[in-house]
Short mmCIF file of C-alpha atoms in Angstrom, two decimals:
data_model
loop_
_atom_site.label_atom_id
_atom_site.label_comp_id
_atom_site.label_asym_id
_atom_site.label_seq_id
_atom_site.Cartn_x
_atom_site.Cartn_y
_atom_site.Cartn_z
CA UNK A 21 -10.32 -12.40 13.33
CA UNK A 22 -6.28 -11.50 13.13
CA UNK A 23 -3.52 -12.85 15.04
CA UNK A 24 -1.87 -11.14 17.79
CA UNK A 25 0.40 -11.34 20.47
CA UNK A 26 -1.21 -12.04 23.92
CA UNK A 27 0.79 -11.10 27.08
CA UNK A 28 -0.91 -13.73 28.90
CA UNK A 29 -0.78 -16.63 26.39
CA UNK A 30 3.04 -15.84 25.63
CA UNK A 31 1.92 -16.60 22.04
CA UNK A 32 0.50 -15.07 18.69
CA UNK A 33 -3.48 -15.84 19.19
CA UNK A 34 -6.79 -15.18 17.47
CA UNK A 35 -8.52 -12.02 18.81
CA UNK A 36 -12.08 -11.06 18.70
CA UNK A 37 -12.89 -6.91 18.12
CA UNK A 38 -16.17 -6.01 19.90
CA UNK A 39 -16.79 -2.55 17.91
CA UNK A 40 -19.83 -1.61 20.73
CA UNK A 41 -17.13 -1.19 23.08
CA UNK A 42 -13.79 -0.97 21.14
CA UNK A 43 -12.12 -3.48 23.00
CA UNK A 44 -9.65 -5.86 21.42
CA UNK A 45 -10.04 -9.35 23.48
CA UNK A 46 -7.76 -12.61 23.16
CA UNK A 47 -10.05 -15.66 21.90
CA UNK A 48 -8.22 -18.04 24.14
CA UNK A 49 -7.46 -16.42 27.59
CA UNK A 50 -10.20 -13.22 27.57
CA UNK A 51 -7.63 -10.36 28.01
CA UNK A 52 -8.15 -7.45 26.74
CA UNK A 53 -5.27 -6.36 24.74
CA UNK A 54 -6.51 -3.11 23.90
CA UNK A 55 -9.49 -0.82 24.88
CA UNK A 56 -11.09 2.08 23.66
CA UNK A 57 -9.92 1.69 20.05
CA UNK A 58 -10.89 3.94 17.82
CA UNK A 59 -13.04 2.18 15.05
CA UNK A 60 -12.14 3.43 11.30
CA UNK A 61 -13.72 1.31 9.47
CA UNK A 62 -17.21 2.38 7.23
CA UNK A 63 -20.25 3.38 9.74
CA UNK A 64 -22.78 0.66 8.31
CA UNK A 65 -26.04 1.39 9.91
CA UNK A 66 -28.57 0.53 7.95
CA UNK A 67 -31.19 3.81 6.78
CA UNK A 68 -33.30 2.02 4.28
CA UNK A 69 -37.17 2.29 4.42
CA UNK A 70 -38.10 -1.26 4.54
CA UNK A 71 -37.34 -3.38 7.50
CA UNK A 72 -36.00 -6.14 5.00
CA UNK A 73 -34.02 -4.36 3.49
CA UNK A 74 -30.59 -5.25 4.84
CA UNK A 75 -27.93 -2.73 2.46
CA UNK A 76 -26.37 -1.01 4.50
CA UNK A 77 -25.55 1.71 1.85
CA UNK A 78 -26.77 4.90 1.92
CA UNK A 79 -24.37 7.32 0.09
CA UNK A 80 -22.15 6.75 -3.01
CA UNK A 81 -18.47 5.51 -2.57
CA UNK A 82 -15.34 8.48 -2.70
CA UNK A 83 -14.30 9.11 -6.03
CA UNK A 84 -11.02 6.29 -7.11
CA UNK A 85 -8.84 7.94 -9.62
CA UNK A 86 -7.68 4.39 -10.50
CA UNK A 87 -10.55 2.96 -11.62
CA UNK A 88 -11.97 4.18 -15.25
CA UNK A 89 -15.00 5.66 -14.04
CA UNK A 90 -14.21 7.02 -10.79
CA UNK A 91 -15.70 4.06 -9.33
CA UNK A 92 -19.03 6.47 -9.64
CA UNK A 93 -20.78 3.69 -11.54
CA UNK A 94 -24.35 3.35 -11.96
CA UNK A 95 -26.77 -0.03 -11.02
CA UNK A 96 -30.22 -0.34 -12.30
CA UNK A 97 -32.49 -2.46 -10.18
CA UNK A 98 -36.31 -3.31 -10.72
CA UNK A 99 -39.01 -2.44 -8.17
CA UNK A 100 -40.58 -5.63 -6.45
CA UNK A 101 -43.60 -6.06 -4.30
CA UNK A 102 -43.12 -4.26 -1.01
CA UNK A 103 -41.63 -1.46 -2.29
CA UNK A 104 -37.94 -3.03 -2.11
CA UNK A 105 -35.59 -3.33 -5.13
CA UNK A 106 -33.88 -6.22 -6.75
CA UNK A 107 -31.03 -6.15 -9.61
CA UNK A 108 -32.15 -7.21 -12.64
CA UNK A 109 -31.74 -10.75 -14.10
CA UNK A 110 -31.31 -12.96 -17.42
CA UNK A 111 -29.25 -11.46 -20.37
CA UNK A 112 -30.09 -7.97 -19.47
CA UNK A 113 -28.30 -7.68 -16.05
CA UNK A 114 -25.43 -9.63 -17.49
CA UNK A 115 -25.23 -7.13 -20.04
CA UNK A 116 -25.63 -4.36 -17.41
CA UNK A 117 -22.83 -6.17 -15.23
CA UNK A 118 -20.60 -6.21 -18.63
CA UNK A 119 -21.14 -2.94 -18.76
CA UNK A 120 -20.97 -1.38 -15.32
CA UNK A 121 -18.00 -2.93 -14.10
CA UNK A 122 -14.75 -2.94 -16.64
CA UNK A 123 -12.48 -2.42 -13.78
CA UNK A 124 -13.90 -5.68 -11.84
CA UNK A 125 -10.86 -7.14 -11.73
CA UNK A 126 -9.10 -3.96 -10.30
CA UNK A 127 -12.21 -3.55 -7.76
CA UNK A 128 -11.47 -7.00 -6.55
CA UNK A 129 -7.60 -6.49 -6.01
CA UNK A 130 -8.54 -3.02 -4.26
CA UNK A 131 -10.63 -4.92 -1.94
CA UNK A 132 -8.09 -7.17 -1.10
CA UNK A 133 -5.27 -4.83 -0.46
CA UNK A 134 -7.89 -3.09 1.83
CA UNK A 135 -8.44 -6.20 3.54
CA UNK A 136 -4.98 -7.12 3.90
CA UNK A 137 -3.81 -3.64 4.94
CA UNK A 138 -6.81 -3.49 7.95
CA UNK A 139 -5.35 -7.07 9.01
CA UNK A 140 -1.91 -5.72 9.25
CA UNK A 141 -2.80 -2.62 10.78
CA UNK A 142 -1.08 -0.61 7.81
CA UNK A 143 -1.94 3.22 7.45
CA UNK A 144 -3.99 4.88 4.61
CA UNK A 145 -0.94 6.32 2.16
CA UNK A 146 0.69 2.90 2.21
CA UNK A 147 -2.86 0.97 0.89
CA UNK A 148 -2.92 4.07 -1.43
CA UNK A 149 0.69 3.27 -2.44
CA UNK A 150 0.16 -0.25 -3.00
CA UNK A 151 -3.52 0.44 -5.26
CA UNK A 152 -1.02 2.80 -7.65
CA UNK A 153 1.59 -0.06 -8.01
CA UNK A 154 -1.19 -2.60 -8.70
CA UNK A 155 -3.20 -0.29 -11.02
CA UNK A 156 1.00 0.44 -13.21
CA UNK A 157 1.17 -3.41 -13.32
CA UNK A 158 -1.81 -4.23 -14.61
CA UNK A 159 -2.22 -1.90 -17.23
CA UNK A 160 1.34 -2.75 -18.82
CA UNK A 161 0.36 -6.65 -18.24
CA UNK A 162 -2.87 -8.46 -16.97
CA UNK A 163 -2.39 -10.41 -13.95
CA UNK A 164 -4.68 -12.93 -14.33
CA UNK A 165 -3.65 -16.33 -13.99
CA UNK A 166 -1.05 -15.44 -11.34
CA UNK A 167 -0.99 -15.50 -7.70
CA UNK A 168 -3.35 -12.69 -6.42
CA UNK A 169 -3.06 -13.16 -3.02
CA UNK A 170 0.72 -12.84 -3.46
CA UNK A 171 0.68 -9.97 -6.27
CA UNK A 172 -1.45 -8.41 -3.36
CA UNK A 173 0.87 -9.34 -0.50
CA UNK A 174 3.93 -7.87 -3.08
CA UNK A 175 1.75 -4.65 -3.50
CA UNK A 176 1.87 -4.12 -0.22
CA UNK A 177 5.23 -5.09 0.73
CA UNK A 178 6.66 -2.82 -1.97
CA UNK A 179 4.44 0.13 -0.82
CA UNK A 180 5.82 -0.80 2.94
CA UNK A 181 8.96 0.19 1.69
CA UNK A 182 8.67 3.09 -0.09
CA UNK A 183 6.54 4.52 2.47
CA UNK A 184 9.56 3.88 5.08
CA UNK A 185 7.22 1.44 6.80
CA UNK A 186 8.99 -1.86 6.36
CA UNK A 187 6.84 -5.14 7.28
CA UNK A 188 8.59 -8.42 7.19
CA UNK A 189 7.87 -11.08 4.49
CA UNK A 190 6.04 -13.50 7.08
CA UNK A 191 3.82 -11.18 8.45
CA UNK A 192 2.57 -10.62 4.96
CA UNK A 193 2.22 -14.48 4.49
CA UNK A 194 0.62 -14.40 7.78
CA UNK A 195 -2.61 -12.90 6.05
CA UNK A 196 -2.29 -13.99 2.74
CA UNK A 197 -4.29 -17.27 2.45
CA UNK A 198 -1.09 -20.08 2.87
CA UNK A 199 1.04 -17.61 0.25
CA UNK A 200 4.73 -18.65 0.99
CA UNK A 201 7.67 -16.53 0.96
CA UNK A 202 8.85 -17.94 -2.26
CA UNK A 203 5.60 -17.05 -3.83
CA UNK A 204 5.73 -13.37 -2.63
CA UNK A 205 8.86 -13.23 -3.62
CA UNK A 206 8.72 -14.07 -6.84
CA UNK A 207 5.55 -11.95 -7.19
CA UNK A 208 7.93 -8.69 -5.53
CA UNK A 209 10.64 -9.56 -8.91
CA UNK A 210 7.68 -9.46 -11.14
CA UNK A 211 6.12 -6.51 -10.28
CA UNK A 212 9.69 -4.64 -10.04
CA UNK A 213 10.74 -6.09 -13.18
CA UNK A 214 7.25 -4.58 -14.88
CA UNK A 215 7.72 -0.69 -12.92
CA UNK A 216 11.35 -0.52 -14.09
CA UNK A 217 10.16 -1.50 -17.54
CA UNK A 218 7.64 1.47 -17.37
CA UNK A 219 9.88 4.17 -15.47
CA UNK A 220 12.85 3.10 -17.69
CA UNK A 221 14.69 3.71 -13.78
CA UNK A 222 15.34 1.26 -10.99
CA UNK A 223 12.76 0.97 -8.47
CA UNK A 224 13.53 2.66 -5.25
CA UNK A 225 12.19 0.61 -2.06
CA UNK A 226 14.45 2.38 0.33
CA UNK A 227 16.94 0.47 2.80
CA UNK A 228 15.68 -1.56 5.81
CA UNK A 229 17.51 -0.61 9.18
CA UNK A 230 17.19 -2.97 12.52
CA UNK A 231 15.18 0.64 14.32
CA UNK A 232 12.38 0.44 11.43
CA UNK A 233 11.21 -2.64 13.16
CA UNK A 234 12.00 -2.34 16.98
CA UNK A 235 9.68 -0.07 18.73
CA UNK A 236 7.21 -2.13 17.52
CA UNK A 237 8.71 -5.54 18.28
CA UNK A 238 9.38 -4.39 22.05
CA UNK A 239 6.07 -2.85 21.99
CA UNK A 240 4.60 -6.32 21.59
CA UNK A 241 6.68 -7.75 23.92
CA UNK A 242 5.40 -5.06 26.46
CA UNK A 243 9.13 -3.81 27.28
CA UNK A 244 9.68 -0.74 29.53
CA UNK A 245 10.60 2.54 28.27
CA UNK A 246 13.79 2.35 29.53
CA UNK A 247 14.56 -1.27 27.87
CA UNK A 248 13.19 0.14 24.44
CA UNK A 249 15.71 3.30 24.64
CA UNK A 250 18.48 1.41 25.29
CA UNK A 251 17.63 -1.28 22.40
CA UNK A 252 17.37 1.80 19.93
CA UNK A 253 20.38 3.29 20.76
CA UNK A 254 22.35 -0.44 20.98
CA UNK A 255 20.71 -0.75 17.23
CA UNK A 256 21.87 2.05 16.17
CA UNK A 257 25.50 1.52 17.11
CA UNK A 258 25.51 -1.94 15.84
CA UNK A 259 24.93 -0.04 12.18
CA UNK A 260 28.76 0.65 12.13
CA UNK A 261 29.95 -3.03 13.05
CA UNK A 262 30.55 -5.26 9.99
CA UNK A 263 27.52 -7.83 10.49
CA UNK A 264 26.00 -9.45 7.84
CA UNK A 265 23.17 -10.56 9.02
CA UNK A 266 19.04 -9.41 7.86
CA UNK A 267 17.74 -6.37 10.10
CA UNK A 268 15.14 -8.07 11.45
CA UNK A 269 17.52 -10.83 13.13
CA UNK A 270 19.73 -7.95 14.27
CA UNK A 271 16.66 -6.37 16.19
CA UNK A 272 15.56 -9.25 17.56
CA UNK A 273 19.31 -10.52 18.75
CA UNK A 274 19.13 -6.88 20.67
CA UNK A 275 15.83 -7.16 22.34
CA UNK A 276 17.41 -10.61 23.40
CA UNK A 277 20.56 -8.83 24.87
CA UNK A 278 18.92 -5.93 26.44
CA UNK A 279 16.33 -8.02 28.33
CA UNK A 280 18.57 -10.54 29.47
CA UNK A 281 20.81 -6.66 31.53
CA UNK A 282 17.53 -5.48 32.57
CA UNK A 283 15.27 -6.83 35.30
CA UNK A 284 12.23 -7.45 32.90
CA UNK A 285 14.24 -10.96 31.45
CA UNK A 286 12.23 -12.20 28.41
CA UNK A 287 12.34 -15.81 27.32
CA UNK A 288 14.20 -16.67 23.94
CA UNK A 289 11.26 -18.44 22.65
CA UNK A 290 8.80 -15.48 23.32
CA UNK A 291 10.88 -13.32 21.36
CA UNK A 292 11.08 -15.40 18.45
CA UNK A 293 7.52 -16.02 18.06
CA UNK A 294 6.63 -11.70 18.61
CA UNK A 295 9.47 -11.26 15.56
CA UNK A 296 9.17 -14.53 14.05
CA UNK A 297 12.76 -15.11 14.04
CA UNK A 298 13.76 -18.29 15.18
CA UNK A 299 15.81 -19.05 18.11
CA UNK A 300 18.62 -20.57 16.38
CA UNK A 301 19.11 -17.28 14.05
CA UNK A 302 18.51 -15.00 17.52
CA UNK A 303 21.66 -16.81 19.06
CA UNK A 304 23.61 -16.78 16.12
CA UNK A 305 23.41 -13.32 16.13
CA UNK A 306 24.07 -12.75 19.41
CA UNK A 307 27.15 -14.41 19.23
CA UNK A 308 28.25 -12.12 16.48
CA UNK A 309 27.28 -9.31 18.69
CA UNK A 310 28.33 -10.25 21.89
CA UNK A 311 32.40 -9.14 21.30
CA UNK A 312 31.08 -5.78 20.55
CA UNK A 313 28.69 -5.63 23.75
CA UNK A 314 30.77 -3.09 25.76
CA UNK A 315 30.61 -0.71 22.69
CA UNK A 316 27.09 -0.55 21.27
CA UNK A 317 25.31 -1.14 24.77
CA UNK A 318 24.45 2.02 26.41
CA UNK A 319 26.47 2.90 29.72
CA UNK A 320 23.70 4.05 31.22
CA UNK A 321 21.82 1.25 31.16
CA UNK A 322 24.33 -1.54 32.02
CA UNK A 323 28.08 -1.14 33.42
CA UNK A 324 31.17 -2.93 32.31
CA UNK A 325 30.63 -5.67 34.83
CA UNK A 326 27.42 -6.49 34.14
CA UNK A 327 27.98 -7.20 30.49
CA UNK A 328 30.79 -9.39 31.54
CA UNK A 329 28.09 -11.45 33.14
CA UNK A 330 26.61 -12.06 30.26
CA UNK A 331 26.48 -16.11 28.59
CA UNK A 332 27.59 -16.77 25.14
#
């Protein structure tokens, strides 16, 4: 199960996926957040011959570039009574799983990122991106003894960015086992220390901008069209003012601002938990913003007056 926002529960929850019916449903309350979903993930019906005989795998993986063999490796099991097979024991299968598997520890980190990408909802070419930049690192140094969940969770994070698909540094420690920030972090200087060392260049990672997060920050929060227009184009104004703050707390200071001028008024503590900003950084922000109201806030979508209304 993932976490998600719930409409209903005003809160990140646990969700259940029923596949049968491709409906994503809130553990706690029973809504269903989203229906008809599209499944992606490997068809594993099972097509062996023996009722028993619970592998679900019926054709060889896709061919992985990364991995020594092609990850086209080959098992050899013993038959058993029944007709089923069994992989083979004692010093002989250890040899054989010596021998089959060099690139275990690469298999294991390629599962992870997989697993970490499906729980963050990430597309293909970024999990691609993130194998390559595991795969440079570990050839020019072994990883073992470190971190994997947050080598994994810097894989990713780096690949994010390249890909111009920024995800914040919590929601990656959201899936990644009780990782902290420091711990990514310090995983993310590693790994960019190690791919400059190999490229002889800087690492590019791209810049973050307050728009690469919002549409899907007011998507959670289940914002109107309208509301979401006007926070892009506030967001993009508020590029040419002089504040330093992070992206993220800039977005989330304008989804703040342009609920409280529409009808659809969203509680400060809602919109912390959806960005995971806290409230305390949201109103800081907002007071930076709110001389500059009149200029980055659409006309369209509030007048003069009604920005005047507006609390600091």
């Amino acid at each position: 199960m993932a976490d998600t926002y719930c409409a209903d529960c005003k809160r990140l929850t646990e969700v259940v996926f029923d596949h049968s019916a491709g409906d994503t449903i809130c553990s706690e309350c029973g809504l269903v957040l989203e229906a008809y979903s599209v499944d992606e993930t490997s068809e594993w019906r099972i097509f062996a011959n023996e009722s028993s005989d619970h592998d679900p795998v019926r054709v060889g993986g896709p061919l992985n570039p990364l991995l020594s063999d092609g990850g086209l490796s080959t098992v050899i099991a013993k038959p058993t009574a029944g007709g089923s097979t069994e992989l083979l024991s004692g010093s002989l299968g250890k040899l054989q799983a010596r021998g089959s598997h060099p690139d275990r520890n690469l298999i294991q980190a390629f599962k992870s990122i997989s697993a970490m990408s499906d729980r963050l909802g990430l597309v293909t070419t970024i999990k691609d991106r993130a194998n390559e930049i595991y795969k440079k690192v570990e050839d020019q140094k072994p990883l073992r003894g470190r971190n994997q969940e947050a080598i994994v969770a810097a894989c990713l994070y780096i690949a994010c960015r390249q890909e111009n698909k920024p995800r914040t540094v919590k929601e990656f420690c959201s899936v990644a086992n009780g990782t902290t920030k420091k711990e990514i972090g310090r995983a993310k200087e590693f790994i960019v220390k190690h791919l400059e060392a190999e490229m002889g260049q800087s690492v590019e990672m791209g810049t973050i901008h307050a728009s690469d997060y919002l549409r899907r920050f007011c998507s959670n929060l289940g914002m109107t069209n309208q509301a979401v227009k006007a926070a892009q184009e506030a967001v993009q104004k508020s590029e040419d003012l002089d504040i330093r703050r992070s992206p993220i707390s800039v977005a989330a200071a304008v989804i703040y601002i342009i609920t409280q001028l529409s009808n659809d008024t969203k509680p400060l503590k809602e919109i912390s938990i959806v960005t995971r900003v806290a409230e305390g950084t949201i109103k800081n922000v907002y007071k930076d913003l709110f001389p500059h109201l009149a200029r980055i806030i659409p006309d369209w979508f509030a007048n003069e007056e009604d920005i005047k209304n507006l609390k600091l």
